[in-house]
Short mmCIF file of N, CA and C in Angstrom, two decimals:
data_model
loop_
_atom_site.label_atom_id
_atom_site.label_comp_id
_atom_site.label_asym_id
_atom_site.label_seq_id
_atom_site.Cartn_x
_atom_site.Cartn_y
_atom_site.Cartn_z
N UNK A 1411 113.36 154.99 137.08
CA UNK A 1411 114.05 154.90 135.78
C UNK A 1411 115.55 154.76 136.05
N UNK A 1412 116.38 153.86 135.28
CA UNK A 1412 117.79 153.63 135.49
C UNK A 1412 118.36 154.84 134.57
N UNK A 1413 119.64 155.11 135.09
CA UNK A 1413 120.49 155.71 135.25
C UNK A 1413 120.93 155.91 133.31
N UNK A 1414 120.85 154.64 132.81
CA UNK A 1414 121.19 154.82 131.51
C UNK A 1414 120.03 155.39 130.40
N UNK A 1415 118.81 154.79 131.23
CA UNK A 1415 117.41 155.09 130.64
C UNK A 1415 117.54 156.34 130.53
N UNK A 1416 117.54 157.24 131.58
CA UNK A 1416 117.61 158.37 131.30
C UNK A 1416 118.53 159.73 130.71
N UNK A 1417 119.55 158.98 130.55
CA UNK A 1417 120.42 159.44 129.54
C UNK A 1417 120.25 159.38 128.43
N UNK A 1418 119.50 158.06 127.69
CA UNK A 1418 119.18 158.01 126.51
C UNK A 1418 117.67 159.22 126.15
N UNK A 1419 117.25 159.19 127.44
CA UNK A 1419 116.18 159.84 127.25
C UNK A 1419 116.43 161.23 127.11
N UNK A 1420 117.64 162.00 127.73
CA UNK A 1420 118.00 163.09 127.90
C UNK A 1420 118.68 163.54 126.55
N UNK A 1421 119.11 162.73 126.20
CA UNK A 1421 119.81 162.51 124.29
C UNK A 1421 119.03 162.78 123.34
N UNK A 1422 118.03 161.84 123.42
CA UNK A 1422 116.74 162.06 122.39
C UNK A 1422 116.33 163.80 123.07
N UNK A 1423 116.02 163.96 123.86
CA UNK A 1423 115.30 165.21 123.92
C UNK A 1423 116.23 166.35 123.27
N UNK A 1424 117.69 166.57 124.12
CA UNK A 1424 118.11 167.11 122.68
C UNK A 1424 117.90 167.09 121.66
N UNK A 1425 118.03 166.03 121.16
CA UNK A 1425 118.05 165.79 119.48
C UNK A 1425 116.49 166.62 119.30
N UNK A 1426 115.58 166.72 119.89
CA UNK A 1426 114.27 166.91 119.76
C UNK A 1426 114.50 168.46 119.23
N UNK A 1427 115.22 169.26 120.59
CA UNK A 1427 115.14 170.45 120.45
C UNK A 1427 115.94 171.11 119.32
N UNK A 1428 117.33 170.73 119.52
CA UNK A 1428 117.92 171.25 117.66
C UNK A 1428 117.20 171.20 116.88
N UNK A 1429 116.01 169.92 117.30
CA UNK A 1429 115.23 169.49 115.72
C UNK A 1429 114.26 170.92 115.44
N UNK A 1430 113.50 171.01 116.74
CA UNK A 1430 112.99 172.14 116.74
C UNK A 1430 113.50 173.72 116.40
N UNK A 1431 114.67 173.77 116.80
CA UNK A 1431 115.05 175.01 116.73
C UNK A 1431 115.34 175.41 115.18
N UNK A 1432 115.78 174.25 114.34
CA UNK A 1432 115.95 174.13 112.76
C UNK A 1432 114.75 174.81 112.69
N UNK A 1433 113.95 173.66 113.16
CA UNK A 1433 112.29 174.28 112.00
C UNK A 1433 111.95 175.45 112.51
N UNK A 1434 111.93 176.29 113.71
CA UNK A 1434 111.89 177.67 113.75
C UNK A 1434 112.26 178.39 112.77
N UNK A 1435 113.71 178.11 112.40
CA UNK A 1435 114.22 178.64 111.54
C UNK A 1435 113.22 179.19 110.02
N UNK A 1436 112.40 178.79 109.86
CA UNK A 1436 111.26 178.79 108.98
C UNK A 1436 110.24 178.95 109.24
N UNK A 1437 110.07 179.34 110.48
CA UNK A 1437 108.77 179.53 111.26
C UNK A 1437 108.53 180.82 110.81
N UNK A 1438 108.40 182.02 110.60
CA UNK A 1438 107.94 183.53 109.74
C UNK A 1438 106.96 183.98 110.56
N UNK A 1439 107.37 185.07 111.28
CA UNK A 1439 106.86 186.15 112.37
C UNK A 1439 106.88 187.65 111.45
N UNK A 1440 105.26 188.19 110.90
CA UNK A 1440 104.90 189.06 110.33
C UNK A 1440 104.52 190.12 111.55
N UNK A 1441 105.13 191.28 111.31
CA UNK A 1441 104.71 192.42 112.22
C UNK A 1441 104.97 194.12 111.08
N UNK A 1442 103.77 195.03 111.67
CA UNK A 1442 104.05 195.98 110.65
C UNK A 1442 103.58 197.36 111.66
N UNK A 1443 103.58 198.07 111.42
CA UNK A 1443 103.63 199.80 112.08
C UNK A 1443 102.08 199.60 112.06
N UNK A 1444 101.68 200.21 113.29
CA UNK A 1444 100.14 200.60 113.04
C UNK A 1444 99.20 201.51 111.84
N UNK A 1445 100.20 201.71 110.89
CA UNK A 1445 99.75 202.54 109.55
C UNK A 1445 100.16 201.51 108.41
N UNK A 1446 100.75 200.51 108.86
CA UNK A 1446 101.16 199.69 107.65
C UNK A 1446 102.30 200.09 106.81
N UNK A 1447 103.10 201.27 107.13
CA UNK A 1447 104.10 201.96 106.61
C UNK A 1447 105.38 201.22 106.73
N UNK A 1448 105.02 200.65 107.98
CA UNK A 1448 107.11 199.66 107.84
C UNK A 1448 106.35 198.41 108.38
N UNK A 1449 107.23 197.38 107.36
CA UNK A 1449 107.01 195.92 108.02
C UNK A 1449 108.16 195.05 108.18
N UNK A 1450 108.29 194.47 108.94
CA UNK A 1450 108.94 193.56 109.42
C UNK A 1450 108.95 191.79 109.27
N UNK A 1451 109.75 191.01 108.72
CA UNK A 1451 109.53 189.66 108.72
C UNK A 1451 110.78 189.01 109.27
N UNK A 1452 110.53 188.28 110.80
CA UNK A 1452 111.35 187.85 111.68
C UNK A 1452 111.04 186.18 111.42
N UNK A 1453 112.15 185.20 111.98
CA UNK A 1453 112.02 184.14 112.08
C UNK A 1453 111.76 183.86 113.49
N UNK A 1454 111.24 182.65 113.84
CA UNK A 1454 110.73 182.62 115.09
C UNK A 1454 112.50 182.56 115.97
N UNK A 1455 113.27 181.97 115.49
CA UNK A 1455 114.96 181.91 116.17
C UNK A 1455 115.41 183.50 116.31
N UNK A 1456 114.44 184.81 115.49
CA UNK A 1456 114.66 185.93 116.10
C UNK A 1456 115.88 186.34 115.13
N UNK A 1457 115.73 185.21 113.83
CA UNK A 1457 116.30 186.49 112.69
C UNK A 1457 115.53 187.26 111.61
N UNK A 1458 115.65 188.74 112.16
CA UNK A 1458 115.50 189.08 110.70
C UNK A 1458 115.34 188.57 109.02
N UNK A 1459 114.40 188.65 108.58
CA UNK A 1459 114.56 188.37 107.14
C UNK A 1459 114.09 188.96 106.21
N UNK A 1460 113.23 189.92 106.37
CA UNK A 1460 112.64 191.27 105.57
C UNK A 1460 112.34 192.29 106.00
N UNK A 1461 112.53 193.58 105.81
CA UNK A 1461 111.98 195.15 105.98
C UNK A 1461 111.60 195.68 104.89
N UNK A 1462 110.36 196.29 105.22
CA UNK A 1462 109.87 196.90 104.28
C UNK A 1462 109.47 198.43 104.80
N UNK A 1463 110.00 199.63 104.02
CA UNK A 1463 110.12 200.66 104.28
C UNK A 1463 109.20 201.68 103.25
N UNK A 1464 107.52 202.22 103.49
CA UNK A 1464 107.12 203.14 102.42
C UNK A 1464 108.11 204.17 102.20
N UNK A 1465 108.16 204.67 101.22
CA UNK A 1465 109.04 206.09 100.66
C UNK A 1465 108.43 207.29 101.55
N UNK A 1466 107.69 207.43 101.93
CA UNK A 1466 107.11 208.33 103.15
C UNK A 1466 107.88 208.42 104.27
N UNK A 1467 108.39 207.35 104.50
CA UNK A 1467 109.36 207.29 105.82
C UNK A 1467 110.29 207.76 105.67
N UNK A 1468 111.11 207.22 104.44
CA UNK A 1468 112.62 207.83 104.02
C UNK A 1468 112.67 209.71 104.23
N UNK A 1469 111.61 210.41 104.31
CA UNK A 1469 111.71 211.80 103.99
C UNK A 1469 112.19 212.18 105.97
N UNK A 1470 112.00 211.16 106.98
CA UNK A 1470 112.11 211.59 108.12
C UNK A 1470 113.11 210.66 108.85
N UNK A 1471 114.34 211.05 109.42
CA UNK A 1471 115.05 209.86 109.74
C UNK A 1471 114.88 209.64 111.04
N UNK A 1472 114.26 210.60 111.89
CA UNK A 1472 113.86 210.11 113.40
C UNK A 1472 112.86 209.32 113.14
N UNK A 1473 111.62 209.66 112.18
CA UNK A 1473 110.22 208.70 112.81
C UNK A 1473 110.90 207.69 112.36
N UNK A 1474 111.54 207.18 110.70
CA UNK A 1474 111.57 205.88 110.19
C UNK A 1474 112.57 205.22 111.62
N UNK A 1475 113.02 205.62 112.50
CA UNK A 1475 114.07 205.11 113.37
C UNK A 1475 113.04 204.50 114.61
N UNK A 1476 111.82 205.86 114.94
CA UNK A 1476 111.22 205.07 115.90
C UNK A 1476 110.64 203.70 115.30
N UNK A 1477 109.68 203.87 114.04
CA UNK A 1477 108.95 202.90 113.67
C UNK A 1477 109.95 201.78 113.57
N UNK A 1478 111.02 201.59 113.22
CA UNK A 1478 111.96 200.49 113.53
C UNK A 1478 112.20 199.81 114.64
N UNK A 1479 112.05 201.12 115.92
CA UNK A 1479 112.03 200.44 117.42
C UNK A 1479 111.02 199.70 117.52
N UNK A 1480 110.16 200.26 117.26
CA UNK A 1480 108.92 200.02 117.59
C UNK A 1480 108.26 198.22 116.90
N UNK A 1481 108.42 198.56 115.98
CA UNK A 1481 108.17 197.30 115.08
C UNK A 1481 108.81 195.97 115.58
N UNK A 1482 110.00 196.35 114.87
CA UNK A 1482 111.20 195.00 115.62
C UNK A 1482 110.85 194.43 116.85
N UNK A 1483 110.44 195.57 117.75
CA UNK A 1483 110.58 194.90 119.31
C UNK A 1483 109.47 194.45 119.63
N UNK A 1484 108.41 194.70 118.72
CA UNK A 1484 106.77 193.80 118.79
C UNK A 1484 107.09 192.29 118.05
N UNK A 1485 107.51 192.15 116.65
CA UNK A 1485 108.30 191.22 116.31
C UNK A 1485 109.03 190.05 116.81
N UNK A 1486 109.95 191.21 117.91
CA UNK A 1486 110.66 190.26 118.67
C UNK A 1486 110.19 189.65 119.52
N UNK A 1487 109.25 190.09 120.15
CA UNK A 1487 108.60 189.73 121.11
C UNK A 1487 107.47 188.84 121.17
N UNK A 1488 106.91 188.86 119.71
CA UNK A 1488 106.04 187.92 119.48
C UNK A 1488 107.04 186.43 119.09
N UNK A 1489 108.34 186.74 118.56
CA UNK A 1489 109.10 185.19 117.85
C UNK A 1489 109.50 184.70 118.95
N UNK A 1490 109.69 185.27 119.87
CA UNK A 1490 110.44 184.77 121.11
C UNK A 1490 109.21 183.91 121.84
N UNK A 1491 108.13 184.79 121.96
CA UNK A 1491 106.76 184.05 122.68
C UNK A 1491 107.20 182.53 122.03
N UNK A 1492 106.73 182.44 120.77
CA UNK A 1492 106.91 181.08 119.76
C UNK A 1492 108.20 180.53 120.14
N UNK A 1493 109.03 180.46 120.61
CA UNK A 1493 110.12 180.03 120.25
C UNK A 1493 110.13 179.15 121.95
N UNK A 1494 109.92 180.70 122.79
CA UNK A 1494 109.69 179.94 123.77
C UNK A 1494 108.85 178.73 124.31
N UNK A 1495 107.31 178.54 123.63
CA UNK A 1495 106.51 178.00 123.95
C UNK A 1495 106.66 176.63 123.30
N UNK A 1496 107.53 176.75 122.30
CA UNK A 1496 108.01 175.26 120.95
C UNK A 1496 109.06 175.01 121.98
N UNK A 1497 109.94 175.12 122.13
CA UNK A 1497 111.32 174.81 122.75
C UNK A 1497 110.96 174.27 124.38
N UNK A 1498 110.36 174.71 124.83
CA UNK A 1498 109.45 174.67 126.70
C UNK A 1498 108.56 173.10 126.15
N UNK A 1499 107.79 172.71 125.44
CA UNK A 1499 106.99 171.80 125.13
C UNK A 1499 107.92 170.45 124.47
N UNK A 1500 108.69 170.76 123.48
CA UNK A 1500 109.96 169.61 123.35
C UNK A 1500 110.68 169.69 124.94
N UNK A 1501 111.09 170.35 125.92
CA UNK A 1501 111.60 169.59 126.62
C UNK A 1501 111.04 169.03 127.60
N UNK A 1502 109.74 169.22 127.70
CA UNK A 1502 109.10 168.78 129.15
C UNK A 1502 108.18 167.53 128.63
N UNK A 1503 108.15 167.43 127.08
CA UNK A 1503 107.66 166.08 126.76
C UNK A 1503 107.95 165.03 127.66
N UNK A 1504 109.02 164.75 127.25
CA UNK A 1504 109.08 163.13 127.91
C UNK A 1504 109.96 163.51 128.87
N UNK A 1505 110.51 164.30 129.17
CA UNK A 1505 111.56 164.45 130.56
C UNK A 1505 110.87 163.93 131.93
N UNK A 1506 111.76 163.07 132.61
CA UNK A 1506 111.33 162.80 133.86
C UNK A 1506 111.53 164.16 134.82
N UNK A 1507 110.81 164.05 136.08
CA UNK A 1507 111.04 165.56 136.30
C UNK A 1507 112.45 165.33 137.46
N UNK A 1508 113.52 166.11 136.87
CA UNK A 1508 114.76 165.71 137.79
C UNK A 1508 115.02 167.08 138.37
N UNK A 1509 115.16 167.21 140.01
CA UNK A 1509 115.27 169.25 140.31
C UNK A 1509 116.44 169.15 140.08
N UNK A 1510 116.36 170.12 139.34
CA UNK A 1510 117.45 171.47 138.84
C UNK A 1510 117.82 171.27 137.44
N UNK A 1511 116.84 170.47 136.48
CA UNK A 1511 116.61 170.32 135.07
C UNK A 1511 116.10 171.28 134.57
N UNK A 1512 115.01 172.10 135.38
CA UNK A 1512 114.29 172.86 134.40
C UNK A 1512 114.88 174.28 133.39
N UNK A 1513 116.19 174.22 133.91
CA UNK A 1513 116.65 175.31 133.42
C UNK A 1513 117.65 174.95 132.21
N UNK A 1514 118.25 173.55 132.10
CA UNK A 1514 118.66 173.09 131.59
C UNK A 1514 118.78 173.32 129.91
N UNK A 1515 117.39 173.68 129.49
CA UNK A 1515 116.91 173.42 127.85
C UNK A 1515 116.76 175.34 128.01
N UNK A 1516 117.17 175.84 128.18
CA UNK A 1516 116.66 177.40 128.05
C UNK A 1516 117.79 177.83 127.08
#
């Protein structure tokens, strides 16, 4: 592949991934406490966009604090999986394989 080919090609794949990372933006990662007491609604880009807190919690400010650890970081961990696996698949589409690219799109 020439030299310009793959610049254009390296262009478009950007463009691919912003494209992607937008629509994450709307992607909606549901996670909730194993009692259903606090829930969480993350975007797959790993923002926040809803908490939901029963009135049961409010009476304790350590547990409602763990269940916050706790939650969020299952949350997070699931939007990131997604985010990673969308973002990893736009760049290895059409990329020729060039060493020391792969780190490139992270």
């Amino acid at each position: 592949m020439d030299l310009m080919g793959m610049m254009g090609k390296l262009k478009e794949t950007q463009q691919k991934i912003e494209d992607t990372k937008k629509r994450l933006d709307t992607v909606l990662i549901d996670e909730q406490s194993a009692d259903g007491l606090l829930k969480v609604t993350l975007t797959a880009n790993r923002k926040v966009t809803a908490i939901s807190i029963d009135d049961s919690l409010l009476e304790d400010k350590e547990q409602l604090e763990d269940y916050l650890i706790v939650t969020l970081n299952k949350a997070i961990e699931k939007a990131t999986s997604v985010n990673e696996k969308e973002l990893d698949a736009v760049a290895k589409m059409d990329m020729p394989m060039i060493p020391g690219m792969d780190d490139l799109f992270k």
